[in-house]
């Protein structure tokens, strides 16, 4: 029997990566031989962090996970999945409110490429309310985000919102 390596792409804006993303990622590593966290350029979303900063923060957060890689992509997700010879896309599903957009995206991606499956994973219930948007808002208003993001992300957020940037 020939064993082929199973690869999943975990795409997102990751602006910035949160503990909720990392929870989903850990779950995905149990199902796949290799997981590539693919940071979308998504300039139209006007991200707080540059693509380089976001990939660097993901890379640092996953450095202890040997089957995980951090990368970036631009353009269609399905084209990137093909380029990386992956079989599946992993997305986190927190609440019903996520469902409509995720359902639409999964079906559109299937229309574009029948071969690629989308797999939804639920993060731990304590992360149900967590999002990059809320983390950014909290950090900007001086709230404590230490239980929601890794330490290096907290430092990066503090630097972005510092009144005296270096
Ligand atoms: O973290 P996000 O912002 O919810 O991630 C959304 C993302 C990046 C996965 C999505 O916007 C995407 O796949 N963008 C790439 C362009 C693309 O393929 N669009 C068609 C999907 S229907």
mmCIF file of N, CA, C and O in Angstrom, residues 16-95:
data_model
loop_
_atom_site.group_PDB
_atom_site.id
_atom_site.type_symbol
_atom_site.label_atom_id
_atom_site.label_comp_id
_atom_site.label_asym_id
_atom_site.label_seq_id
_atom_site.Cartn_x
_atom_site.Cartn_y
_atom_site.Cartn_z
ATOM 1 N N UNK A 16 -4.430 39.603 14.479
ATOM 2 C CA UNK A 16 -3.344 38.630 14.526
ATOM 3 C C UNK A 16 -3.875 37.236 14.875
ATOM 4 O O UNK A 16 -5.072 37.069 15.156
ATOM 5 N N UNK A 17 -2.963 36.262 14.908
ATOM 6 C CA UNK A 17 -3.320 34.906 15.353
ATOM 7 C C UNK A 17 -3.712 34.956 16.834
ATOM 8 O O UNK A 17 -3.115 35.705 17.621
ATOM 9 N N UNK A 18 -4.747 34.195 17.199
ATOM 10 C CA UNK A 18 -5.226 34.165 18.589
ATOM 11 C C UNK A 18 -5.114 32.741 19.152
ATOM 12 O O UNK A 18 -4.852 31.791 18.403
ATOM 13 N N UNK A 19 -5.390 32.604 20.443
ATOM 14 C CA UNK A 19 -5.378 31.266 21.054
ATOM 15 C C UNK A 19 -6.506 30.396 20.495
ATOM 16 O O UNK A 19 -6.414 29.175 20.522
ATOM 17 N N UNK A 20 -7.568 31.029 20.001
ATOM 18 C CA UNK A 20 -8.659 30.275 19.363
ATOM 19 C C UNK A 20 -8.171 29.628 18.075
ATOM 20 O O UNK A 20 -8.435 28.451 17.808
ATOM 21 N N UNK A 21 -7.413 30.393 17.262
ATOM 22 C CA UNK A 21 -6.811 29.821 16.039
ATOM 23 C C UNK A 21 -5.890 28.660 16.407
ATOM 24 O O UNK A 21 -5.891 27.622 15.748
ATOM 25 N N UNK A 22 -5.100 28.860 17.455
ATOM 26 C CA UNK A 22 -4.121 27.817 17.830
ATOM 27 C C UNK A 22 -4.815 26.559 18.317
ATOM 28 O O UNK A 22 -4.340 25.441 18.086
ATOM 29 N N UNK A 23 -5.964 26.730 18.970
ATOM 30 C CA UNK A 23 -6.744 25.575 19.422
ATOM 31 C C UNK A 23 -7.228 24.754 18.209
ATOM 32 O O UNK A 23 -7.091 23.526 18.181
ATOM 33 N N UNK A 24 -7.749 25.438 17.207
ATOM 34 C CA UNK A 24 -8.207 24.747 15.979
ATOM 35 C C UNK A 24 -7.016 24.071 15.307
ATOM 36 O O UNK A 24 -7.092 22.916 14.866
ATOM 37 N N UNK A 25 -5.897 24.788 15.259
ATOM 38 C CA UNK A 25 -4.693 24.241 14.617
ATOM 39 C C UNK A 25 -4.225 22.944 15.295
ATOM 40 O O UNK A 25 -3.910 21.962 14.621
ATOM 41 N N UNK A 26 -4.203 22.934 16.622
ATOM 42 C CA UNK A 26 -3.804 21.725 17.363
ATOM 43 C C UNK A 26 -4.692 20.546 16.989
ATOM 44 O O UNK A 26 -4.231 19.429 16.827
ATOM 45 N N UNK A 27 -5.992 20.828 16.879
ATOM 46 C CA UNK A 27 -6.934 19.762 16.515
ATOM 47 C C UNK A 27 -6.634 19.250 15.110
ATOM 48 O O UNK A 27 -6.670 18.045 14.858
ATOM 49 N N UNK A 28 -6.322 20.168 14.201
ATOM 50 C CA UNK A 28 -6.047 19.762 12.811
ATOM 51 C C UNK A 28 -4.778 18.911 12.715
ATOM 52 O O UNK A 28 -4.694 17.998 11.887
ATOM 53 N N UNK A 29 -3.798 19.195 13.580
ATOM 54 C CA UNK A 29 -2.543 18.417 13.519
ATOM 55 C C UNK A 29 -2.773 16.947 13.883
ATOM 56 O O UNK A 29 -1.978 16.089 13.522
ATOM 57 N N UNK A 30 -3.874 16.670 14.582
ATOM 58 C CA UNK A 30 -4.163 15.274 14.942
ATOM 59 C C UNK A 30 -4.722 14.507 13.746
ATOM 60 O O UNK A 30 -4.715 13.285 13.726
ATOM 61 N N UNK A 31 -5.251 15.232 12.769
ATOM 62 C CA UNK A 31 -5.895 14.586 11.611
ATOM 63 C C UNK A 31 -5.009 14.553 10.373
ATOM 64 O O UNK A 31 -5.238 13.740 9.481
ATOM 65 N N UNK A 32 -4.049 15.470 10.295
ATOM 66 C CA UNK A 32 -3.241 15.598 9.075
ATOM 67 C C UNK A 32 -1.749 15.440 9.384
ATOM 68 O O UNK A 32 -1.298 15.771 10.472
ATOM 69 N N UNK A 33 -1.013 14.926 8.369
ATOM 70 C CA UNK A 33 0.434 14.772 8.542
ATOM 71 C C UNK A 33 1.118 16.137 8.548
ATOM 72 O O UNK A 33 2.142 16.327 9.184
ATOM 73 N N UNK A 34 0.537 17.063 7.772
ATOM 74 C CA UNK A 34 1.138 18.385 7.652
ATOM 75 C C UNK A 34 0.012 19.417 7.590
ATOM 76 O O UNK A 34 -0.990 19.192 6.898
ATOM 77 N N UNK A 35 0.171 20.509 8.318
ATOM 78 C CA UNK A 35 -0.810 21.592 8.261
ATOM 79 C C UNK A 35 -0.059 22.886 7.924
ATOM 80 O O UNK A 35 0.916 23.238 8.584
ATOM 81 N N UNK A 36 -0.534 23.548 6.883
ATOM 82 C CA UNK A 36 0.088 24.817 6.486
ATOM 83 C C UNK A 36 -0.866 25.945 6.870
ATOM 84 O O UNK A 36 -2.013 25.991 6.392
ATOM 85 N N UNK A 37 -0.404 26.808 7.754
ATOM 86 C CA UNK A 37 -1.207 27.974 8.128
ATOM 87 C C UNK A 37 -0.943 29.031 7.058
ATOM 88 O O UNK A 37 0.192 29.523 6.928
ATOM 89 N N UNK A 38 -1.968 29.329 6.273
ATOM 90 C CA UNK A 38 -1.788 30.203 5.110
ATOM 91 C C UNK A 38 -2.426 31.561 5.384
ATOM 92 O O UNK A 38 -3.656 31.696 5.446
ATOM 93 N N UNK A 39 -1.577 32.556 5.540
ATOM 94 C CA UNK A 39 -2.051 33.901 5.860
ATOM 95 C C UNK A 39 -2.412 34.612 4.551
ATOM 96 O O UNK A 39 -1.563 34.760 3.659
ATOM 97 N N UNK A 40 -3.673 35.026 4.452
ATOM 98 C CA UNK A 40 -4.138 35.697 3.233
ATOM 99 C C UNK A 40 -3.715 37.153 3.252
ATOM 100 O O UNK A 40 -3.829 37.835 4.274
ATOM 101 N N UNK A 41 -3.243 37.633 2.118
ATOM 102 C CA UNK A 41 -2.792 39.024 2.026
ATOM 103 C C UNK A 41 -3.954 39.976 2.322
ATOM 104 O O UNK A 41 -3.804 40.874 3.140
ATOM 105 N N UNK A 42 -5.085 39.756 1.667
ATOM 106 C CA UNK A 42 -6.342 40.449 1.997
ATOM 107 C C UNK A 42 -6.204 41.943 2.255
ATOM 108 O O UNK A 42 -6.724 42.452 3.252
ATOM 109 N N UNK A 43 -5.530 42.659 1.351
ATOM 110 C CA UNK A 43 -5.327 44.105 1.566
ATOM 111 C C UNK A 43 -6.661 44.848 1.653
ATOM 112 O O UNK A 43 -6.760 45.875 2.324
ATOM 113 N N UNK A 44 -7.695 44.303 1.006
ATOM 114 C CA UNK A 44 -8.994 44.992 1.008
ATOM 115 C C UNK A 44 -9.598 45.046 2.411
ATOM 116 O O UNK A 44 -10.473 45.863 2.696
ATOM 117 N N UNK A 45 -9.122 44.155 3.293
ATOM 118 C CA UNK A 45 -9.627 44.155 4.679
ATOM 119 C C UNK A 45 -8.880 45.164 5.561
ATOM 120 O O UNK A 45 -9.156 45.277 6.744
ATOM 121 N N UNK A 46 -7.898 45.849 4.971
ATOM 122 C CA UNK A 46 -7.068 46.823 5.702
ATOM 123 C C UNK A 46 -6.565 46.261 7.027
ATOM 124 O O UNK A 46 -6.915 46.770 8.106
ATOM 125 N N UNK A 47 -5.742 45.213 6.955
ATOM 126 C CA UNK A 47 -5.268 44.603 8.201
ATOM 127 C C UNK A 47 -4.400 45.555 9.036
ATOM 128 O O UNK A 47 -3.751 46.454 8.487
ATOM 129 N N UNK A 48 -4.412 45.330 10.340
ATOM 130 C CA UNK A 48 -3.579 46.135 11.251
ATOM 131 C C UNK A 48 -2.108 45.797 11.044
ATOM 132 O O UNK A 48 -1.252 46.669 11.041
ATOM 133 N N UNK A 49 -1.825 44.488 10.882
ATOM 134 C CA UNK A 49 -0.444 44.028 10.723
ATOM 135 C C UNK A 49 -0.157 43.751 9.244
ATOM 136 O O UNK A 49 -1.050 43.302 8.502
ATOM 137 N N UNK A 50 1.076 43.971 8.829
ATOM 138 C CA UNK A 50 1.470 43.672 7.443
ATOM 139 C C UNK A 50 1.475 42.155 7.256
ATOM 140 O O UNK A 50 1.485 41.399 8.245
ATOM 141 N N UNK A 51 1.507 41.723 6.019
ATOM 142 C CA UNK A 51 1.531 40.295 5.740
ATOM 143 C C UNK A 51 2.786 39.656 6.378
ATOM 144 O O UNK A 51 2.709 38.573 6.959
ATOM 145 N N UNK A 52 3.911 40.364 6.307
ATOM 146 C CA UNK A 52 5.158 39.834 6.884
ATOM 147 C C UNK A 52 5.015 39.680 8.398
ATOM 148 O O UNK A 52 5.436 38.682 8.971
ATOM 149 N N UNK A 53 4.421 40.686 9.043
ATOM 150 C CA UNK A 53 4.241 40.630 10.505
ATOM 151 C C UNK A 53 3.321 39.473 10.890
ATOM 152 O O UNK A 53 3.574 38.750 11.860
ATOM 153 N N UNK A 54 2.242 39.296 10.112
ATOM 154 C CA UNK A 54 1.276 38.238 10.449
ATOM 155 C C UNK A 54 1.898 36.853 10.285
ATOM 156 O O UNK A 54 1.723 35.984 11.138
ATOM 157 N N UNK A 55 2.660 36.657 9.190
ATOM 158 C CA UNK A 55 3.310 35.353 8.977
ATOM 159 C C UNK A 55 4.351 35.117 10.076
ATOM 160 O O UNK A 55 4.468 34.010 10.610
ATOM 161 N N UNK A 56 5.075 36.166 10.438
ATOM 162 C CA UNK A 56 6.114 36.037 11.470
ATOM 163 C C UNK A 56 5.479 35.653 12.811
ATOM 164 O O UNK A 56 5.979 34.768 13.518
ATOM 165 N N UNK A 57 4.345 36.264 13.139
ATOM 166 C CA UNK A 57 3.670 35.957 14.410
ATOM 167 C C UNK A 57 3.146 34.521 14.414
ATOM 168 O O UNK A 57 3.209 33.835 15.434
ATOM 169 N N UNK A 58 2.615 34.069 13.252
ATOM 170 C CA UNK A 58 2.147 32.677 13.159
ATOM 171 C C UNK A 58 3.353 31.747 13.312
ATOM 172 O O UNK A 58 3.315 30.790 14.104
ATOM 173 N N UNK A 59 4.432 32.036 12.583
ATOM 174 C CA UNK A 59 5.638 31.186 12.619
ATOM 175 C C UNK A 59 6.154 31.019 14.037
ATOM 176 O O UNK A 59 6.514 29.913 14.468
ATOM 177 N N UNK A 60 6.167 32.108 14.786
ATOM 178 C CA UNK A 60 6.655 32.052 16.164
ATOM 179 C C UNK A 60 5.709 31.222 17.040
ATOM 180 O O UNK A 60 6.160 30.433 17.873
ATOM 181 N N UNK A 61 4.418 31.352 16.792
ATOM 182 C CA UNK A 61 3.425 30.633 17.611
ATOM 183 C C UNK A 61 3.436 29.125 17.350
ATOM 184 O O UNK A 61 2.991 28.353 18.196
ATOM 185 N N UNK A 62 3.924 28.698 16.177
ATOM 186 C CA UNK A 62 3.864 27.269 15.820
ATOM 187 C C UNK A 62 5.251 26.618 15.803
ATOM 188 O O UNK A 62 5.393 25.491 15.341
ATOM 189 N N UNK A 63 6.249 27.344 16.305
ATOM 190 C CA UNK A 63 7.632 26.859 16.156
ATOM 191 C C UNK A 63 7.863 25.511 16.857
ATOM 192 O O UNK A 63 8.770 24.778 16.491
ATOM 193 N N UNK A 64 7.034 25.175 17.848
ATOM 194 C CA UNK A 64 7.193 23.902 18.572
ATOM 195 C C UNK A 64 6.386 22.773 17.925
ATOM 196 O O UNK A 64 6.383 21.655 18.424
ATOM 197 N N UNK A 65 5.697 23.061 16.830
ATOM 198 C CA UNK A 65 4.863 22.042 16.170
ATOM 199 C C UNK A 65 5.550 21.612 14.865
ATOM 200 O O UNK A 65 5.492 22.335 13.857
ATOM 201 N N UNK A 66 6.219 20.449 14.852
ATOM 202 C CA UNK A 66 7.028 20.079 13.692
ATOM 203 C C UNK A 66 6.237 19.852 12.404
ATOM 204 O O UNK A 66 6.785 20.005 11.322
ATOM 205 N N UNK A 67 4.942 19.554 12.508
ATOM 206 C CA UNK A 67 4.177 19.282 11.281
ATOM 207 C C UNK A 67 3.475 20.536 10.747
ATOM 208 O O UNK A 67 2.678 20.450 9.811
ATOM 209 N N UNK A 68 3.771 21.688 11.358
ATOM 210 C CA UNK A 68 3.073 22.918 10.961
ATOM 211 C C UNK A 68 4.047 23.919 10.338
ATOM 212 O O UNK A 68 5.170 24.084 10.804
ATOM 213 N N UNK A 69 3.557 24.569 9.284
ATOM 214 C CA UNK A 69 4.367 25.557 8.570
ATOM 215 C C UNK A 69 3.550 26.843 8.444
ATOM 216 O O UNK A 69 2.325 26.780 8.303
ATOM 217 N N UNK A 70 4.221 27.977 8.479
ATOM 218 C CA UNK A 70 3.538 29.262 8.251
ATOM 219 C C UNK A 70 3.900 29.775 6.867
ATOM 220 O O UNK A 70 5.070 29.748 6.478
ATOM 221 N N UNK A 71 2.891 30.242 6.136
ATOM 222 C CA UNK A 71 3.132 30.734 4.779
ATOM 223 C C UNK A 71 2.132 31.848 4.499
ATOM 224 O O UNK A 71 1.231 32.106 5.316
ATOM 225 N N UNK A 72 2.258 32.494 3.346
ATOM 226 C CA UNK A 72 1.272 33.494 2.948
ATOM 227 C C UNK A 72 0.783 33.164 1.549
ATOM 228 O O UNK A 72 1.448 32.422 0.825
ATOM 229 N N UNK A 73 -0.381 33.701 1.210
ATOM 230 C CA UNK A 73 -0.855 33.515 -0.161
ATOM 231 C C UNK A 73 -1.667 34.722 -0.595
ATOM 232 O O UNK A 73 -2.183 35.475 0.229
ATOM 233 N N UNK A 74 -1.738 34.865 -1.910
ATOM 234 C CA UNK A 74 -2.521 35.936 -2.512
ATOM 235 C C UNK A 74 -3.373 35.276 -3.589
ATOM 236 O O UNK A 74 -2.995 34.246 -4.114
ATOM 237 N N UNK A 75 -4.499 35.814 -3.901
ATOM 238 C CA UNK A 75 -5.331 35.231 -4.958
ATOM 239 C C UNK A 75 -6.239 34.145 -4.411
ATOM 240 O O UNK A 75 -6.510 34.090 -3.212
ATOM 241 N N UNK A 76 -6.666 33.262 -5.324
ATOM 242 C CA UNK A 76 -7.665 32.251 -4.950
ATOM 243 C C UNK A 76 -7.098 31.199 -4.002
ATOM 244 O O UNK A 76 -6.028 30.634 -4.256
ATOM 245 N N UNK A 77 -7.879 30.883 -2.981
ATOM 246 C CA UNK A 77 -7.456 29.860 -2.018
ATOM 247 C C UNK A 77 -7.297 28.487 -2.696
ATOM 248 O O UNK A 77 -6.315 27.782 -2.449
ATOM 249 N N UNK A 78 -8.245 28.133 -3.556
ATOM 250 C CA UNK A 78 -8.171 26.790 -4.173
ATOM 251 C C UNK A 78 -6.908 26.639 -5.030
ATOM 252 O O UNK A 78 -6.342 25.548 -5.116
ATOM 253 N N UNK A 79 -6.463 27.727 -5.649
ATOM 254 C CA UNK A 79 -5.235 27.670 -6.455
ATOM 255 C C UNK A 79 -4.037 27.415 -5.540
ATOM 256 O O UNK A 79 -3.134 26.629 -5.869
ATOM 257 N N UNK A 80 -4.058 28.067 -4.390
ATOM 258 C CA UNK A 80 -2.963 27.863 -3.415
ATOM 259 C C UNK A 80 -2.968 26.420 -2.901
ATOM 260 O O UNK A 80 -1.916 25.786 -2.772
ATOM 261 N N UNK A 81 -4.163 25.884 -2.629
ATOM 262 C CA UNK A 81 -4.283 24.498 -2.136
ATOM 263 C C UNK A 81 -3.676 23.539 -3.161
ATOM 264 O O UNK A 81 -2.924 22.622 -2.803
ATOM 265 N N UNK A 82 -3.942 23.780 -4.436
ATOM 266 C CA UNK A 82 -3.366 22.939 -5.501
ATOM 267 C C UNK A 82 -1.845 23.071 -5.541
ATOM 268 O O UNK A 82 -1.129 22.080 -5.631
ATOM 269 N N UNK A 83 -1.374 24.326 -5.471
ATOM 270 C CA UNK A 83 0.089 24.565 -5.527
ATOM 271 C C UNK A 83 0.810 23.805 -4.426
ATOM 272 O O UNK A 83 1.920 23.324 -4.619
ATOM 273 N N UNK A 84 0.165 23.715 -3.246
ATOM 274 C CA UNK A 84 0.815 23.059 -2.111
ATOM 275 C C UNK A 84 0.473 21.562 -2.032
ATOM 276 O O UNK A 84 0.774 20.910 -1.038
ATOM 277 N N UNK A 85 -0.192 21.032 -3.052
ATOM 278 C CA UNK A 85 -0.578 19.608 -3.119
ATOM 279 C C UNK A 85 -1.328 19.164 -1.860
ATOM 280 O O UNK A 85 -1.081 18.071 -1.334
ATOM 281 N N UNK A 86 -2.233 20.013 -1.399
ATOM 282 C CA UNK A 86 -3.016 19.684 -0.188
ATOM 283 C C UNK A 86 -4.350 19.076 -0.574
ATOM 284 O O UNK A 86 -4.806 19.209 -1.718
ATOM 285 N N UNK A 87 -4.976 18.399 0.397
ATOM 286 C CA UNK A 87 -6.251 17.728 0.139
ATOM 287 C C UNK A 87 -7.436 18.485 0.744
ATOM 288 O O UNK A 87 -8.572 18.301 0.331
ATOM 289 N N UNK A 88 -7.157 19.281 1.768
ATOM 290 C CA UNK A 88 -8.285 19.853 2.509
ATOM 291 C C UNK A 88 -7.995 21.268 3.002
ATOM 292 O O UNK A 88 -6.831 21.677 3.114
ATOM 293 N N UNK A 89 -9.094 21.966 3.288
ATOM 294 C CA UNK A 89 -9.033 23.291 3.904
ATOM 295 C C UNK A 89 -9.658 23.141 5.283
ATOM 296 O O UNK A 89 -10.727 22.530 5.418
ATOM 297 N N UNK A 90 -9.008 23.659 6.294
ATOM 298 C CA UNK A 90 -9.558 23.623 7.658
ATOM 299 C C UNK A 90 -10.031 25.018 8.020
ATOM 300 O O UNK A 90 -9.328 26.006 7.780
ATOM 301 N N UNK A 91 -11.248 25.100 8.572
ATOM 302 C CA UNK A 91 -11.758 26.374 9.075
ATOM 303 C C UNK A 91 -12.369 26.143 10.447
ATOM 304 O O UNK A 91 -12.981 25.111 10.713
ATOM 305 N N UNK A 92 -12.213 27.122 11.318
ATOM 306 C CA UNK A 92 -12.818 27.043 12.646
ATOM 307 C C UNK A 92 -14.259 27.537 12.573
ATOM 308 O O UNK A 92 -14.564 28.470 11.828
ATOM 309 N N UNK A 93 -15.122 26.903 13.330
ATOM 310 C CA UNK A 93 -16.527 27.317 13.389
ATOM 311 C C UNK A 93 -16.848 27.558 14.862
ATOM 312 O O UNK A 93 -16.842 26.632 15.662
ATOM 313 N N UNK A 94 -17.110 28.835 15.192
ATOM 314 C CA UNK A 94 -17.313 29.159 16.607
ATOM 315 C C UNK A 94 -18.775 29.128 16.987
ATOM 316 O O UNK A 94 -19.148 28.620 18.030
ATOM 317 N N UNK A 95 -19.603 29.704 16.156
ATOM 318 C CA UNK A 95 -21.021 29.838 16.509
ATOM 319 C C UNK A 95 -21.850 29.854 15.240
ATOM 320 O O UNK A 95 -21.309 29.931 14.134
#
